[in-house]
Amino acid sequence: MRVSKLFGDTRRDVPAEEQIPSQQMMVRAGYVDKLSTGIFSYLPLAWRSLRKIEQILREEIDAIGGQELNMPVVHPAEIWQRTGRWDEIDDSMVRFKDRRGHDMALAMTHEEVVGQLAASFVRSYRQLPMLIYQMQTKFRDEARARGGLIRVREFVMKDSYSLDTDEAGLIEQYAKHYHAYHRIGIRASLPLVAVGSDVGMMGGKQAHEFMYLTPIGEDTLVISESGDYASNQEAAVFQRQPFDGGSPEAINRVETPETTTIAALATLLNISKCQTAKAVFQVGTFAGDKPDHLILALIRGDMEVNLIKLRNLSGALQLRPAQVDEILAIGAVPGYGSAIGINRTNVVVVADHSIAEQSNLVAGANEVGWHLTGTNYGRDFVADVVGDIAEAQEGDISVVLGDKLTLRRGVEVGNIFQLGTKYTEANKAYYTDENGEARPILMGSYGIGVGRLLACVAEEHLDEKGLCFPISVAPYHVSLISLCRKSERPEQLYQEMLAAGIEVLFDDREASAGVKFADSELRGIPIQVVISERSLKSESVEIVYRKDGSREMAPVDDACSILKTRIASMFAAIEAQLADAPYWEPTTKR
């Protein structure tokens, strides 16, 4: 391709609306153009890189038995209603009516469609296991589209779906995807960390996310110092530090003016935060016709409530902070709240294990300026549900090796889910086993955002001059820069590169050397070949490597063969790392 004909210009200014360095560089380099919030056009350079990423995905999923297909972007409401997700998913799913008045939706994901396809085409255990996948456009009306391609509304996803006869088969395909995803990260030169995660709206019993660790990430990850434990904070567990509160005491009402926080209460009473009970008020939205309920979460004062765990344990679809009037309506008082003496009608009380297992906690008296000492679970109050609603924090202790946990930021690049039979039973997708009995098919779901992967690669590989794409993802392998005004040799070399199968972007413009070098560095092409009247005097060209700036002179007549060797060496260096791609064992703790 000639730069003079390339669709999309470079920019010297930094786009003010883009805050993330990689997105700034991709806009400046002419890779993408914003149409609307969270909606981008991929210009030719980006599209070539995306196609290369898709080919990596294709090869890795084909290698574990995948069959590629294509499913519709527009779905009838009925398939989502069968699984209950039509009412469970918020406004991020775009719903509309067609001209016949039928409820329709834009695809966010395709579990429902796969369940229906399985019901149509799988009959016998002899057909299983199966693995199908697609590269398909999705649309999610994100409330907070941000970070350029990191969080968009329209995107392309590789989503694959496994179909199995039993849990052992599901686990095997899950493990294959775990390994394949790490191979994908290596081939794209993007370091990925697999962390346990909440299953969320997908359902099922286990999930992993594949995270790129970066300060621009919006997910908080909990990783042990040894690296033997990794989880998204929303699902992380940790060793609780016990506190002996002694034998149950009688409740005592104490005056505590202007102590609406745990810190202020502990200071006033000269006690540890772990001797207090914290009350967190939320309002939950539930499925079906069930009305919204106030949810009172109780946890030891030195801990924080994990809202994802609270949502799951309470059975709510969504949570929002309760308003003051909603709290007062049940007889509770903000800043001085507890479960003691409240009206339990239309209230779900959820207690963390730390509340149920500790004695003599100081809790709110539900009266401004007053607290109660000596409160005990079971005697003075009970919860509707007791479980783990605690959020792991920096310095907590790992459940694996007992080392300290650290908090890191990351971007979710991909995810894998063990779904079980949720979507197949809803669609009556059964197979006949060896004994002639009908059994539900077990499903797994596995996704990777193609554009997000490209954005993360760009974030990982850039410097102050621009992008520095790895050879496997770069739109072109070679940037040929001509500084000759009259010689025909640059054109000849370009044609020789094309004939040799070298992916080359030829800067044939009538522009200054500085402009050509700056544009080449900004675009992040891995190898730069400079041909000038000066170099031709010695019948040579200069080869410059974008990643480290190293240079070498090469005979112009041997340039193509040398370049092919260098390109092959770059690919070989990446492939050599594949032997280190991790495997997942079912006994691994989340």
PDB file of C-alpha atoms in Angstrom, residues 68 201 255-256 353:
ATOM      1  CA  GLU A  68     -17.073 -21.304  12.903  1.00  0.00           C
ATOM      2  CA  MET A 201     -25.825 -12.181  34.303  1.00  0.00           C
ATOM      3  CA  GLU A 255     -24.673   8.264  74.053  1.00  0.00           C
ATOM      4  CA  THR A 256     -22.535   8.852  70.955  1.00  0.00           C
ATOM      5  CA  HIS A 353     -20.183 -14.200  58.653  1.00  0.00           C
TER       6      HIS A 353
END
